[in-house]
Amino acid sequence: MKKILVTGAFGLVGSDLVPALQKKYGKANVFALGNKTIPKGFDGQLVKGDVRDISSLSKIIKKHHITEVYHLAGLLSVGGEKNPDIAWDVNMNGLRNVLELARDYKLRVFWPSSIAAFGPTTPKKMTPQHTVLEPTTIYGVTKVAGELLCQYYFTRWGVDVRSLRYPGLIGYKAPPGDGTTEYSVHIFYGLLRENKYACFLKADARLPMMYIDDAIRGTLALMAAPAKKITVRTAYNFAAINFTPKELVTEIKKLYPTFVGTYEPNPVKQRIAESWPQSIDDTVARRDWGWKPAFELPKMTEVMIKGLKKKLSI
Ligand code: SER
């Protein structure tokens, strides 16, 4: 039986991935590693530790006979710019610790890369799988270095580590994190609480995005694929939809015509957004392990509003 450890278990991805893993493998077999933000009433196996501390991770892995790690703990783009030293420490040393332990204990690993691995010199439209990787954020630097480290542990030691370049992820279970694409989560809180939202990006800042259910389904599919199908050991391009803040506002207004969306671009966040692609070519993921997204913009908008209303008891 698989025994799974999820680091960063209560972040944007973990908040949806942990319940999905619990459903698939049983609550007794999924261990959620939390550091600071552990939600009240979490129903599952909780373990405490810091991914920067290899001995605490090693103890958890041995004690619970872990076979698979979803290593999600990390700082995002905006958070990373506020604190580059911590971003480097958590994102790089955390990943290296997990890969070291994966080699020693023969663990399969999932680690998220991001569209932040790309930079201003990358082709912006239908960005190919193999292309220029010259990011300008510390977050992006840790993603490129992390991708190469994953590939190195695979080729040098045969560690079965798999990765996806997540686009901006949109979900309602976790509070929005410190990312550039996260305006697309904040906007729904603005809608339901005040019927307005001032976006921190320009109206035309097109970015690749994905509803969280698609991201979770793709992540589980990648991890379930036979190892011989995995031809990319850095990170797969992974795409669903792309839209601008203005297009999202227009979509919301179809359901809430009085909603007011305005634009107050933050220079740091806008610069980050402009350094990233607008759309992604995920042909290789589709070919290798059958990736296919299910959520378009209208469906994502409806589901977000419904889910968040329930969560906020509105
Ligand atoms: N959502 C992330 C961010 O904006 C992208 O990986 O930082």
PDB file of C-alpha atoms and ligand atoms in Angstrom:
ATOM      1  CA  MET A   1       0.000   0.000   0.000  1.00  0.00           C
ATOM      2  CA  LYS A   2       1.188   3.502  -0.803  1.00  0.00           C
ATOM      3  CA  LYS A   3       2.002   5.770   2.145  1.00  0.00           C
ATOM      4  CA  ILE A   4       1.989   9.371   1.080  1.00  0.00           C
ATOM      5  CA  LEU A   5       3.569  12.474   2.568  1.00  0.00           C
ATOM      6  CA  VAL A   6       2.357  15.895   1.398  1.00  0.00           C
ATOM      7  CA  THR A   7       4.485  18.928   2.311  1.00  0.00           C
ATOM      8  CA  GLY A   8       2.887  22.363   2.052  1.00  0.00           C
ATOM      9  CA  ALA A   9      -0.292  20.415   2.695  1.00  0.00           C
ATOM     10  CA  PHE A  10      -2.454  23.452   3.492  1.00  0.00           C
ATOM     11  CA  GLY A  11      -1.511  25.754   0.637  1.00  0.00           C
ATOM     12  CA  LEU A  12      -3.378  26.393  -2.609  1.00  0.00           C
ATOM     13  CA  VAL A  13      -2.583  23.000  -4.107  1.00  0.00           C
ATOM     14  CA  GLY A  14      -2.390  20.965  -0.898  1.00  0.00           C
ATOM     15  CA  SER A  15      -5.826  22.062   0.326  1.00  0.00           C
ATOM     16  CA  ASP A  16      -7.375  20.268  -2.652  1.00  0.00           C
ATOM     17  CA  LEU A  17      -4.736  17.577  -3.210  1.00  0.00           C
ATOM     18  CA  VAL A  18      -4.822  16.147   0.322  1.00  0.00           C
ATOM     19  CA  PRO A  19      -8.582  15.366   0.225  1.00  0.00           C
ATOM     20  CA  ALA A  20      -8.164  13.876  -3.282  1.00  0.00           C
ATOM     21  CA  LEU A  21      -5.328  11.642  -2.072  1.00  0.00           C
ATOM     22  CA  GLN A  22      -7.307  10.676   1.034  1.00  0.00           C
ATOM     23  CA  LYS A  23     -10.204   9.667  -1.189  1.00  0.00           C
ATOM     24  CA  LYS A  24      -7.966   7.612  -3.463  1.00  0.00           C
ATOM     25  CA  TYR A  25      -5.704   5.946  -0.880  1.00  0.00           C
ATOM     26  CA  GLY A  26      -7.570   6.248   2.445  1.00  0.00           C
ATOM     27  CA  LYS A  27      -7.104   8.731   5.270  1.00  0.00           C
ATOM     28  CA  ALA A  28      -4.798   6.378   7.149  1.00  0.00           C
ATOM     29  CA  ASN A  29      -2.259   6.486   4.298  1.00  0.00           C
ATOM     30  CA  VAL A  30      -1.941  10.223   3.711  1.00  0.00           C
ATOM     31  CA  PHE A  31       0.261  12.339   6.000  1.00  0.00           C
ATOM     32  CA  ALA A  32      -0.106  16.107   5.799  1.00  0.00           C
ATOM     33  CA  LEU A  33       3.002  18.059   6.762  1.00  0.00           C
ATOM     34  CA  GLY A  34       2.131  21.477   8.058  1.00  0.00           C
ATOM     35  CA  ASN A  35       4.472  24.133   9.285  1.00  0.00           C
ATOM     36  CA  LYS A  36       2.595  27.228  10.429  1.00  0.00           C
ATOM     37  CA  THR A  37      -0.836  27.359   8.858  1.00  0.00           C
ATOM     38  CA  ILE A  38      -2.789  24.329   9.980  1.00  0.00           C
ATOM     39  CA  PRO A  39      -6.519  24.871   9.560  1.00  0.00           C
ATOM     40  CA  LYS A  40      -8.808  24.104  12.485  1.00  0.00           C
ATOM     41  CA  GLY A  41     -10.743  20.912  12.100  1.00  0.00           C
ATOM     42  CA  PHE A  42      -8.365  19.212   9.668  1.00  0.00           C
ATOM     43  CA  ASP A  43      -9.579  15.651   9.244  1.00  0.00           C
ATOM     44  CA  GLY A  44      -6.571  13.455   8.608  1.00  0.00           C
ATOM     45  CA  GLN A  45      -3.075  12.486   9.658  1.00  0.00           C
ATOM     46  CA  LEU A  46      -1.061  15.509  10.624  1.00  0.00           C
ATOM     47  CA  VAL A  47       2.716  15.564  10.950  1.00  0.00           C
ATOM     48  CA  LYS A  48       4.741  18.605  11.925  1.00  0.00           C
ATOM     49  CA  GLY A  49       8.069  19.618  10.503  1.00  0.00           C
ATOM     50  CA  ASP A  50      10.067  21.969   8.330  1.00  0.00           C
ATOM     51  CA  VAL A  51      11.234  20.890   4.873  1.00  0.00           C
ATOM     52  CA  ARG A  52      14.559  22.658   5.494  1.00  0.00           C
ATOM     53  CA  ASP A  53      15.326  20.206   8.294  1.00  0.00           C
ATOM     54  CA  ILE A  54      16.343  16.906   6.692  1.00  0.00           C
ATOM     55  CA  SER A  55      16.509  14.981   9.965  1.00  0.00           C
ATOM     56  CA  SER A  56      12.889  15.768  10.877  1.00  0.00           C
ATOM     57  CA  LEU A  57      11.797  14.767   7.366  1.00  0.00           C
ATOM     58  CA  SER A  58      13.814  11.580   7.556  1.00  0.00           C
ATOM     59  CA  LYS A  59      12.183  10.630  10.889  1.00  0.00           C
ATOM     60  CA  ILE A  60       8.691  11.143   9.450  1.00  0.00           C
ATOM     61  CA  ILE A  61       9.514   9.063   6.359  1.00  0.00           C
ATOM     62  CA  LYS A  62      10.911   6.191   8.431  1.00  0.00           C
ATOM     63  CA  LYS A  63       8.215   6.246  11.104  1.00  0.00           C
ATOM     64  CA  HIS A  64       5.298   6.187   8.645  1.00  0.00           C
ATOM     65  CA  HIS A  65       6.956   3.993   5.972  1.00  0.00           C
ATOM     66  CA  ILE A  66       6.407   6.693   3.336  1.00  0.00           C
ATOM     67  CA  THR A  67       6.600   5.541  -0.311  1.00  0.00           C
ATOM     68  CA  GLU A  68       5.581   8.716  -2.148  1.00  0.00           C
ATOM     69  CA  VAL A  69       6.050  12.451  -1.510  1.00  0.00           C
ATOM     70  CA  TYR A  70       4.115  15.370  -2.963  1.00  0.00           C
ATOM     71  CA  HIS A  71       6.536  18.140  -2.112  1.00  0.00           C
ATOM     72  CA  LEU A  72       4.464  21.319  -2.374  1.00  0.00           C
ATOM     73  CA  ALA A  73       6.044  23.548   0.296  1.00  0.00           C
ATOM     74  CA  GLY A  74       7.501  26.686  -1.200  1.00  0.00           C
ATOM     75  CA  LEU A  75       7.254  30.455  -1.562  1.00  0.00           C
ATOM     76  CA  LEU A  76       5.473  31.899  -4.615  1.00  0.00           C
ATOM     77  CA  SER A  77       6.511  34.728  -6.939  1.00  0.00           C
ATOM     78  CA  VAL A  78       5.445  37.795  -4.943  1.00  0.00           C
ATOM     79  CA  GLY A  79       6.331  36.266  -1.575  1.00  0.00           C
ATOM     80  CA  GLY A  80       9.727  35.353  -3.002  1.00  0.00           C
ATOM     81  CA  GLU A  81      10.452  38.936  -4.091  1.00  0.00           C
ATOM     82  CA  LYS A  82       9.625  40.120  -0.547  1.00  0.00           C
ATOM     83  CA  ASN A  83      12.093  37.635   0.883  1.00  0.00           C
ATOM     84  CA  PRO A  84      14.566  36.197  -1.639  1.00  0.00           C
ATOM     85  CA  ASP A  85      16.743  34.542   1.043  1.00  0.00           C
ATOM     86  CA  ILE A  86      13.850  32.588   2.529  1.00  0.00           C
ATOM     87  CA  ALA A  87      12.578  31.720  -0.974  1.00  0.00           C
ATOM     88  CA  TRP A  88      15.961  30.257  -1.878  1.00  0.00           C
ATOM     89  CA  ASP A  89      16.275  28.420   1.436  1.00  0.00           C
ATOM     90  CA  VAL A  90      12.783  26.871   1.448  1.00  0.00           C
ATOM     91  CA  ASN A  91      12.445  26.242  -2.298  1.00  0.00           C
ATOM     92  CA  MET A  92      15.948  24.899  -3.002  1.00  0.00           C
ATOM     93  CA  ASN A  93      17.063  23.283   0.245  1.00  0.00           C
ATOM     94  CA  GLY A  94      13.597  21.834   0.826  1.00  0.00           C
ATOM     95  CA  LEU A  95      13.618  20.193  -2.609  1.00  0.00           C
ATOM     96  CA  ARG A  96      17.184  18.951  -2.228  1.00  0.00           C
ATOM     97  CA  ASN A  97      16.320  17.366   1.142  1.00  0.00           C
ATOM     98  CA  VAL A  98      13.322  15.596  -0.374  1.00  0.00           C
ATOM     99  CA  LEU A  99      15.376  14.338  -3.345  1.00  0.00           C
ATOM    100  CA  GLU A 100      18.166  13.081  -1.059  1.00  0.00           C
ATOM    101  CA  LEU A 101      15.629  11.137   1.007  1.00  0.00           C
ATOM    102  CA  ALA A 102      13.891   9.901  -2.151  1.00  0.00           C
ATOM    103  CA  ARG A 103      17.175   8.416  -3.305  1.00  0.00           C
ATOM    104  CA  ASP A 104      17.886   6.791   0.067  1.00  0.00           C
ATOM    105  CA  TYR A 105      14.356   5.447   0.662  1.00  0.00           C
ATOM    106  CA  LYS A 106      13.352   4.826  -2.983  1.00  0.00           C
ATOM    107  CA  LEU A 107      10.432   7.251  -2.930  1.00  0.00           C
ATOM    108  CA  ARG A 108       8.440   8.497  -5.913  1.00  0.00           C
ATOM    109  CA  VAL A 109       8.264  12.308  -5.805  1.00  0.00           C
ATOM    110  CA  PHE A 110       5.986  14.970  -7.224  1.00  0.00           C
ATOM    111  CA  TRP A 111       7.295  18.527  -7.174  1.00  0.00           C
ATOM    112  CA  PRO A 112       5.562  21.506  -8.803  1.00  0.00           C
ATOM    113  CA  SER A 113       7.412  23.730 -11.207  1.00  0.00           C
ATOM    114  CA  SER A 114       5.644  26.756 -12.672  1.00  0.00           C
ATOM    115  CA  ILE A 115       5.211  29.038 -15.665  1.00  0.00           C
ATOM    116  CA  ALA A 116       7.555  31.232 -13.580  1.00  0.00           C
ATOM    117  CA  ALA A 117      10.419  29.106 -14.931  1.00  0.00           C
ATOM    118  CA  PHE A 118       9.987  31.131 -18.134  1.00  0.00           C
ATOM    119  CA  GLY A 119      11.119  34.717 -18.573  1.00  0.00           C
ATOM    120  CA  PRO A 120      11.012  37.727 -20.890  1.00  0.00           C
ATOM    121  CA  THR A 121      13.162  35.990 -23.548  1.00  0.00           C
ATOM    122  CA  THR A 122      10.809  32.977 -23.765  1.00  0.00           C
ATOM    123  CA  PRO A 123       8.346  32.910 -26.697  1.00  0.00           C
ATOM    124  CA  LYS A 124       5.109  34.277 -25.198  1.00  0.00           C
ATOM    125  CA  LYS A 125       2.478  32.435 -27.225  1.00  0.00           C
ATOM    126  CA  MET A 126       2.089  28.669 -27.163  1.00  0.00           C
ATOM    127  CA  THR A 127       5.385  28.430 -25.312  1.00  0.00           C
ATOM    128  CA  PRO A 128       7.038  25.150 -26.314  1.00  0.00           C
ATOM    129  CA  GLN A 129       8.158  22.398 -23.928  1.00  0.00           C
ATOM    130  CA  HIS A 130      11.839  22.938 -24.657  1.00  0.00           C
ATOM    131  CA  THR A 131      12.616  26.634 -24.820  1.00  0.00           C
ATOM    132  CA  VAL A 132      14.567  29.508 -23.259  1.00  0.00           C
ATOM    133  CA  LEU A 133      14.436  29.515 -19.438  1.00  0.00           C
ATOM    134  CA  GLU A 134      15.709  32.885 -18.190  1.00  0.00           C
ATOM    135  CA  PRO A 135      13.358  33.908 -15.371  1.00  0.00           C
ATOM    136  CA  THR A 136      13.732  37.262 -13.622  1.00  0.00           C
ATOM    137  CA  THR A 137      12.200  36.391 -10.218  1.00  0.00           C
ATOM    138  CA  ILE A 138      13.904  34.439  -7.437  1.00  0.00           C
ATOM    139  CA  TYR A 139      10.884  32.124  -7.523  1.00  0.00           C
ATOM    140  CA  GLY A 140      11.526  31.420 -11.209  1.00  0.00           C
ATOM    141  CA  VAL A 141      15.237  30.922 -10.548  1.00  0.00           C
ATOM    142  CA  THR A 142      14.399  28.265  -7.923  1.00  0.00           C
ATOM    143  CA  LYS A 143      11.992  26.621 -10.376  1.00  0.00           C
ATOM    144  CA  VAL A 144      14.602  26.331 -13.166  1.00  0.00           C
ATOM    145  CA  ALA A 145      17.282  25.148 -10.738  1.00  0.00           C
ATOM    146  CA  GLY A 146      14.742  22.759  -9.176  1.00  0.00           C
ATOM    147  CA  GLU A 147      13.760  21.304 -12.546  1.00  0.00           C
ATOM    148  CA  LEU A 148      17.412  20.637 -13.341  1.00  0.00           C
ATOM    149  CA  LEU A 149      17.991  19.154  -9.896  1.00  0.00           C
ATOM    150  CA  CYS A 150      15.041  16.778 -10.389  1.00  0.00           C
ATOM    151  CA  GLN A 151      16.389  15.693 -13.752  1.00  0.00           C
ATOM    152  CA  TYR A 152      19.845  15.224 -12.207  1.00  0.00           C
ATOM    153  CA  TYR A 153      18.539  12.967  -9.418  1.00  0.00           C
ATOM    154  CA  PHE A 154      16.671  10.939 -12.043  1.00  0.00           C
ATOM    155  CA  THR A 155      19.604  10.468 -14.429  1.00  0.00           C
ATOM    156  CA  ARG A 156      22.286  10.097 -11.733  1.00  0.00           C
ATOM    157  CA  TRP A 157      20.390   7.980  -9.198  1.00  0.00           C
ATOM    158  CA  GLY A 158      17.197   6.869 -10.861  1.00  0.00           C
ATOM    159  CA  VAL A 159      14.931   8.839  -8.505  1.00  0.00           C
ATOM    160  CA  ASP A 160      11.403   8.683  -9.954  1.00  0.00           C
ATOM    161  CA  VAL A 161      10.622  12.388  -9.652  1.00  0.00           C
ATOM    162  CA  ARG A 162       7.934  13.975 -11.800  1.00  0.00           C
ATOM    163  CA  SER A 163       6.944  17.583 -12.240  1.00  0.00           C
ATOM    164  CA  LEU A 164       4.497  19.967 -13.914  1.00  0.00           C
ATOM    165  CA  ARG A 165       4.880  23.626 -14.793  1.00  0.00           C
ATOM    166  CA  TYR A 166       1.680  24.780 -13.106  1.00  0.00           C
ATOM    167  CA  PRO A 167      -0.026  27.805 -14.610  1.00  0.00           C
ATOM    168  CA  GLY A 168      -1.924  30.184 -12.298  1.00  0.00           C
ATOM    169  CA  LEU A 169      -4.174  27.926 -10.216  1.00  0.00           C
ATOM    170  CA  ILE A 170      -7.652  28.983  -9.163  1.00  0.00           C
ATOM    171  CA  GLY A 171      -9.412  27.331  -6.246  1.00  0.00           C
ATOM    172  CA  TYR A 172     -11.570  28.362  -3.289  1.00  0.00           C
ATOM    173  CA  LYS A 173     -10.585  25.954  -0.535  1.00  0.00           C
ATOM    174  CA  ALA A 174      -7.304  27.640   0.441  1.00  0.00           C
ATOM    175  CA  PRO A 175      -7.032  31.390   0.972  1.00  0.00           C
ATOM    176  CA  PRO A 176      -5.240  33.030  -1.979  1.00  0.00           C
ATOM    177  CA  GLY A 177      -1.435  32.933  -1.698  1.00  0.00           C
ATOM    178  CA  ASP A 178       1.268  35.472  -2.465  1.00  0.00           C
ATOM    179  CA  GLY A 179       1.419  34.946  -6.227  1.00  0.00           C
ATOM    180  CA  THR A 180       1.046  37.087  -9.334  1.00  0.00           C
ATOM    181  CA  THR A 181      -1.754  35.032 -10.862  1.00  0.00           C
ATOM    182  CA  GLU A 182      -3.685  35.064  -7.588  1.00  0.00           C
ATOM    183  CA  TYR A 183      -5.720  38.140  -8.555  1.00  0.00           C
ATOM    184  CA  SER A 184      -7.910  35.499 -10.174  1.00  0.00           C
ATOM    185  CA  VAL A 185      -8.744  34.122  -6.708  1.00  0.00           C
ATOM    186  CA  HIS A 186      -8.909  37.472  -4.845  1.00  0.00           C
ATOM    187  CA  ILE A 187     -11.424  38.767  -7.391  1.00  0.00           C
ATOM    188  CA  PHE A 188     -14.039  36.240  -6.232  1.00  0.00           C
ATOM    189  CA  TYR A 189     -13.647  37.339  -2.589  1.00  0.00           C
ATOM    190  CA  GLY A 190     -14.061  40.942  -3.788  1.00  0.00           C
ATOM    191  CA  LEU A 191     -17.174  39.993  -5.724  1.00  0.00           C
ATOM    192  CA  LEU A 192     -18.899  38.215  -2.853  1.00  0.00           C
ATOM    193  CA  ARG A 193     -17.868  40.589  -0.068  1.00  0.00           C
ATOM    194  CA  GLU A 194     -18.069  44.026  -1.742  1.00  0.00           C
ATOM    195  CA  ASN A 195     -19.304  43.507  -5.298  1.00  0.00           C
ATOM    196  CA  LYS A 196     -16.082  45.135  -6.513  1.00  0.00           C
ATOM    197  CA  TYR A 197     -12.400  44.376  -6.971  1.00  0.00           C
ATOM    198  CA  ALA A 198      -9.344  46.482  -7.844  1.00  0.00           C
ATOM    199  CA  CYS A 199      -6.986  44.232  -9.784  1.00  0.00           C
ATOM    200  CA  PHE A 200      -3.236  44.522  -9.134  1.00  0.00           C
ATOM    201  CA  LEU A 201      -2.507  43.749 -12.813  1.00  0.00           C
ATOM    202  CA  LYS A 202      -3.403  45.667 -15.970  1.00  0.00           C
ATOM    203  CA  ALA A 203      -6.672  44.827 -17.733  1.00  0.00           C
ATOM    204  CA  ASP A 204      -4.862  43.146 -20.616  1.00  0.00           C
ATOM    205  CA  ALA A 205      -2.340  41.020 -18.629  1.00  0.00           C
ATOM    206  CA  ARG A 206      -2.997  37.658 -20.267  1.00  0.00           C
ATOM    207  CA  LEU A 207      -1.688  34.654 -18.329  1.00  0.00           C
ATOM    208  CA  PRO A 208      -2.055  30.863 -18.500  1.00  0.00           C
ATOM    209  CA  MET A 209      -4.511  29.644 -15.838  1.00  0.00           C
ATOM    210  CA  MET A 210      -6.194  26.453 -14.644  1.00  0.00           C
ATOM    211  CA  TYR A 211      -9.044  25.521 -12.307  1.00  0.00           C
ATOM    212  CA  ILE A 212      -7.720  23.542  -9.350  1.00  0.00           C
ATOM    213  CA  ASP A 213      -9.761  20.387 -10.110  1.00  0.00           C
ATOM    214  CA  ASP A 214      -7.970  20.105 -13.453  1.00  0.00           C
ATOM    215  CA  ALA A 215      -4.615  20.621 -11.746  1.00  0.00           C
ATOM    216  CA  ILE A 216      -5.311  17.900  -9.180  1.00  0.00           C
ATOM    217  CA  ARG A 217      -6.568  15.463 -11.818  1.00  0.00           C
ATOM    218  CA  GLY A 218      -3.490  16.104 -13.973  1.00  0.00           C
ATOM    219  CA  THR A 219      -1.142  15.741 -11.016  1.00  0.00           C
ATOM    220  CA  LEU A 220      -2.648  12.385 -10.031  1.00  0.00           C
ATOM    221  CA  ALA A 221      -2.569  11.204 -13.665  1.00  0.00           C
ATOM    222  CA  LEU A 222       1.091  12.111 -14.016  1.00  0.00           C
ATOM    223  CA  MET A 223       1.939  10.262 -10.790  1.00  0.00           C
ATOM    224  CA  ALA A 224      -0.060   7.189 -11.839  1.00  0.00           C
ATOM    225  CA  ALA A 225       1.529   6.949 -15.319  1.00  0.00           C
ATOM    226  CA  PRO A 226       4.008   4.116 -15.939  1.00  0.00           C
ATOM    227  CA  ALA A 227       7.588   5.367 -15.549  1.00  0.00           C
ATOM    228  CA  LYS A 228       8.449   4.429 -19.132  1.00  0.00           C
ATOM    229  CA  LYS A 229       5.882   6.936 -20.418  1.00  0.00           C
ATOM    230  CA  ILE A 230       7.583   9.847 -18.673  1.00  0.00           C
ATOM    231  CA  THR A 231       9.921  11.403 -21.238  1.00  0.00           C
ATOM    232  CA  VAL A 232      10.358  14.743 -19.450  1.00  0.00           C
ATOM    233  CA  ARG A 233      12.247  14.667 -16.152  1.00  0.00           C
ATOM    234  CA  THR A 234      12.605  18.423 -15.754  1.00  0.00           C
ATOM    235  CA  ALA A 235       8.907  19.484 -15.745  1.00  0.00           C
ATOM    236  CA  TYR A 236       6.041  19.129 -18.207  1.00  0.00           C
ATOM    237  CA  ASN A 237       4.299  22.113 -19.769  1.00  0.00           C
ATOM    238  CA  PHE A 238       0.749  21.899 -18.406  1.00  0.00           C
ATOM    239  CA  ALA A 239      -2.086  24.042 -19.746  1.00  0.00           C
ATOM    240  CA  ALA A 240      -5.838  24.594 -19.662  1.00  0.00           C
ATOM    241  CA  ILE A 241      -7.099  28.139 -20.248  1.00  0.00           C
ATOM    242  CA  ASN A 242      -5.681  31.628 -20.525  1.00  0.00           C
ATOM    243  CA  PHE A 243      -7.410  34.941 -19.984  1.00  0.00           C
ATOM    244  CA  THR A 244      -6.872  38.596 -19.072  1.00  0.00           C
ATOM    245  CA  PRO A 245      -8.256  40.293 -15.933  1.00  0.00           C
ATOM    246  CA  LYS A 246     -10.706  42.131 -18.211  1.00  0.00           C
ATOM    247  CA  GLU A 247     -11.991  38.882 -19.702  1.00  0.00           C
ATOM    248  CA  LEU A 248     -12.510  37.461 -16.195  1.00  0.00           C
ATOM    249  CA  VAL A 249     -14.393  40.610 -15.132  1.00  0.00           C
ATOM    250  CA  THR A 250     -16.595  40.308 -18.241  1.00  0.00           C
ATOM    251  CA  GLU A 251     -17.323  36.675 -17.395  1.00  0.00           C
ATOM    252  CA  ILE A 252     -18.262  37.552 -13.794  1.00  0.00           C
ATOM    253  CA  LYS A 253     -20.493  40.389 -15.009  1.00  0.00           C
ATOM    254  CA  LYS A 254     -22.528  37.900 -17.042  1.00  0.00           C
ATOM    255  CA  LEU A 255     -23.633  36.439 -13.679  1.00  0.00           C
ATOM    256  CA  TYR A 256     -23.384  39.618 -11.536  1.00  0.00           C
ATOM    257  CA  PRO A 257     -24.043  42.570 -13.896  1.00  0.00           C
ATOM    258  CA  THR A 258     -23.456  45.214 -11.189  1.00  0.00           C
ATOM    259  CA  PHE A 259     -19.980  43.896 -10.273  1.00  0.00           C
ATOM    260  CA  VAL A 260     -17.299  46.593 -10.641  1.00  0.00           C
ATOM    261  CA  GLY A 261     -13.806  45.574 -11.720  1.00  0.00           C
ATOM    262  CA  THR A 262     -11.083  48.236 -11.751  1.00  0.00           C
ATOM    263  CA  TYR A 263      -7.339  48.119 -12.423  1.00  0.00           C
ATOM    264  CA  GLU A 264      -4.640  49.463 -10.121  1.00  0.00           C
ATOM    265  CA  PRO A 265      -1.505  47.729 -11.397  1.00  0.00           C
ATOM    266  CA  ASN A 266       1.212  47.094  -8.846  1.00  0.00           C
ATOM    267  CA  PRO A 267       4.582  47.680 -10.573  1.00  0.00           C
ATOM    268  CA  VAL A 268       6.311  44.593  -9.117  1.00  0.00           C
ATOM    269  CA  LYS A 269       3.426  42.235  -9.879  1.00  0.00           C
ATOM    270  CA  GLN A 270       2.801  43.732 -13.328  1.00  0.00           C
ATOM    271  CA  ARG A 271       6.490  43.331 -14.212  1.00  0.00           C
ATOM    272  CA  ILE A 272       6.372  39.688 -13.143  1.00  0.00           C
ATOM    273  CA  ALA A 273       3.213  39.081 -15.192  1.00  0.00           C
ATOM    274  CA  GLU A 274       4.795  40.660 -18.261  1.00  0.00           C
ATOM    275  CA  SER A 275       7.811  38.351 -17.945  1.00  0.00           C
ATOM    276  CA  TRP A 276       5.650  35.219 -18.187  1.00  0.00           C
ATOM    277  CA  PRO A 277       4.043  33.530 -21.222  1.00  0.00           C
ATOM    278  CA  GLN A 278       0.443  34.133 -22.261  1.00  0.00           C
ATOM    279  CA  SER A 279      -0.309  30.603 -23.415  1.00  0.00           C
ATOM    280  CA  ILE A 280       1.426  27.234 -23.154  1.00  0.00           C
ATOM    281  CA  ASP A 281       1.874  24.343 -25.580  1.00  0.00           C
ATOM    282  CA  ASP A 282       1.296  21.147 -23.574  1.00  0.00           C
ATOM    283  CA  THR A 283       1.443  18.686 -26.489  1.00  0.00           C
ATOM    284  CA  VAL A 284       4.084  16.533 -24.777  1.00  0.00           C
ATOM    285  CA  ALA A 285       1.971  16.033 -21.619  1.00  0.00           C
ATOM    286  CA  ARG A 286      -1.029  15.146 -23.786  1.00  0.00           C
ATOM    287  CA  ARG A 287       1.023  12.643 -25.748  1.00  0.00           C
ATOM    288  CA  ASP A 288       2.947  11.034 -22.872  1.00  0.00           C
ATOM    289  CA  TRP A 289       0.254  10.526 -20.238  1.00  0.00           C
ATOM    290  CA  GLY A 290      -2.999  11.657 -21.816  1.00  0.00           C
ATOM    291  CA  TRP A 291      -3.439  15.125 -20.302  1.00  0.00           C
ATOM    292  CA  LYS A 292      -6.676  16.909 -21.224  1.00  0.00           C
ATOM    293  CA  PRO A 293      -8.228  19.815 -19.276  1.00  0.00           C
ATOM    294  CA  ALA A 294     -11.955  19.957 -18.531  1.00  0.00           C
ATOM    295  CA  PHE A 295     -12.631  23.478 -17.202  1.00  0.00           C
ATOM    296  CA  GLU A 296     -13.193  26.451 -19.512  1.00  0.00           C
ATOM    297  CA  LEU A 297     -13.504  30.028 -18.211  1.00  0.00           C
ATOM    298  CA  PRO A 298     -17.344  30.078 -17.810  1.00  0.00           C
ATOM    299  CA  LYS A 299     -17.445  26.771 -15.925  1.00  0.00           C
ATOM    300  CA  MET A 300     -14.522  27.780 -13.693  1.00  0.00           C
ATOM    301  CA  THR A 301     -16.246  31.089 -12.871  1.00  0.00           C
ATOM    302  CA  GLU A 302     -19.512  29.391 -11.929  1.00  0.00           C
ATOM    303  CA  VAL A 303     -17.849  26.741  -9.785  1.00  0.00           C
ATOM    304  CA  MET A 304     -15.644  29.285  -7.989  1.00  0.00           C
ATOM    305  CA  ILE A 305     -18.625  31.457  -7.078  1.00  0.00           C
ATOM    306  CA  LYS A 306     -20.680  28.510  -5.892  1.00  0.00           C
ATOM    307  CA  GLY A 307     -17.833  27.023  -3.842  1.00  0.00           C
ATOM    308  CA  LEU A 308     -16.744  30.297  -2.274  1.00  0.00           C
ATOM    309  CA  LYS A 309     -20.312  31.255  -1.367  1.00  0.00           C
ATOM    310  CA  LYS A 310     -20.620  28.014   0.527  1.00  0.00           C
ATOM    311  CA  LYS A 311     -17.229  28.467   2.197  1.00  0.00           C
ATOM    312  CA  LEU A 312     -18.022  32.038   3.280  1.00  0.00           C
ATOM    313  CA  SER A 313     -21.644  31.098   4.197  1.00  0.00           C
ATOM    314  CA  ILE A 314     -23.077  33.754   1.862  1.00  0.00           C
TER     315      ILE A 314
HETATM  316  N1  SER B   1       0.663  31.221  -9.010  1.00  0.00           N
HETATM  317  C1  SER B   1       2.096  31.375  -9.092  1.00  0.00           C
HETATM  318  C2  SER B   1       2.496  32.751  -8.821  1.00  0.00           C
HETATM  319  O1  SER B   1       1.838  33.649  -9.266  1.00  0.00           O
HETATM  320  C3  SER B   1       2.616  30.913 -10.434  1.00  0.00           C
HETATM  321  O2  SER B   1       3.377  29.782 -10.250  1.00  0.00           O
HETATM  322  O3  SER B   1       3.480  32.981  -8.203  1.00  0.00           O
END
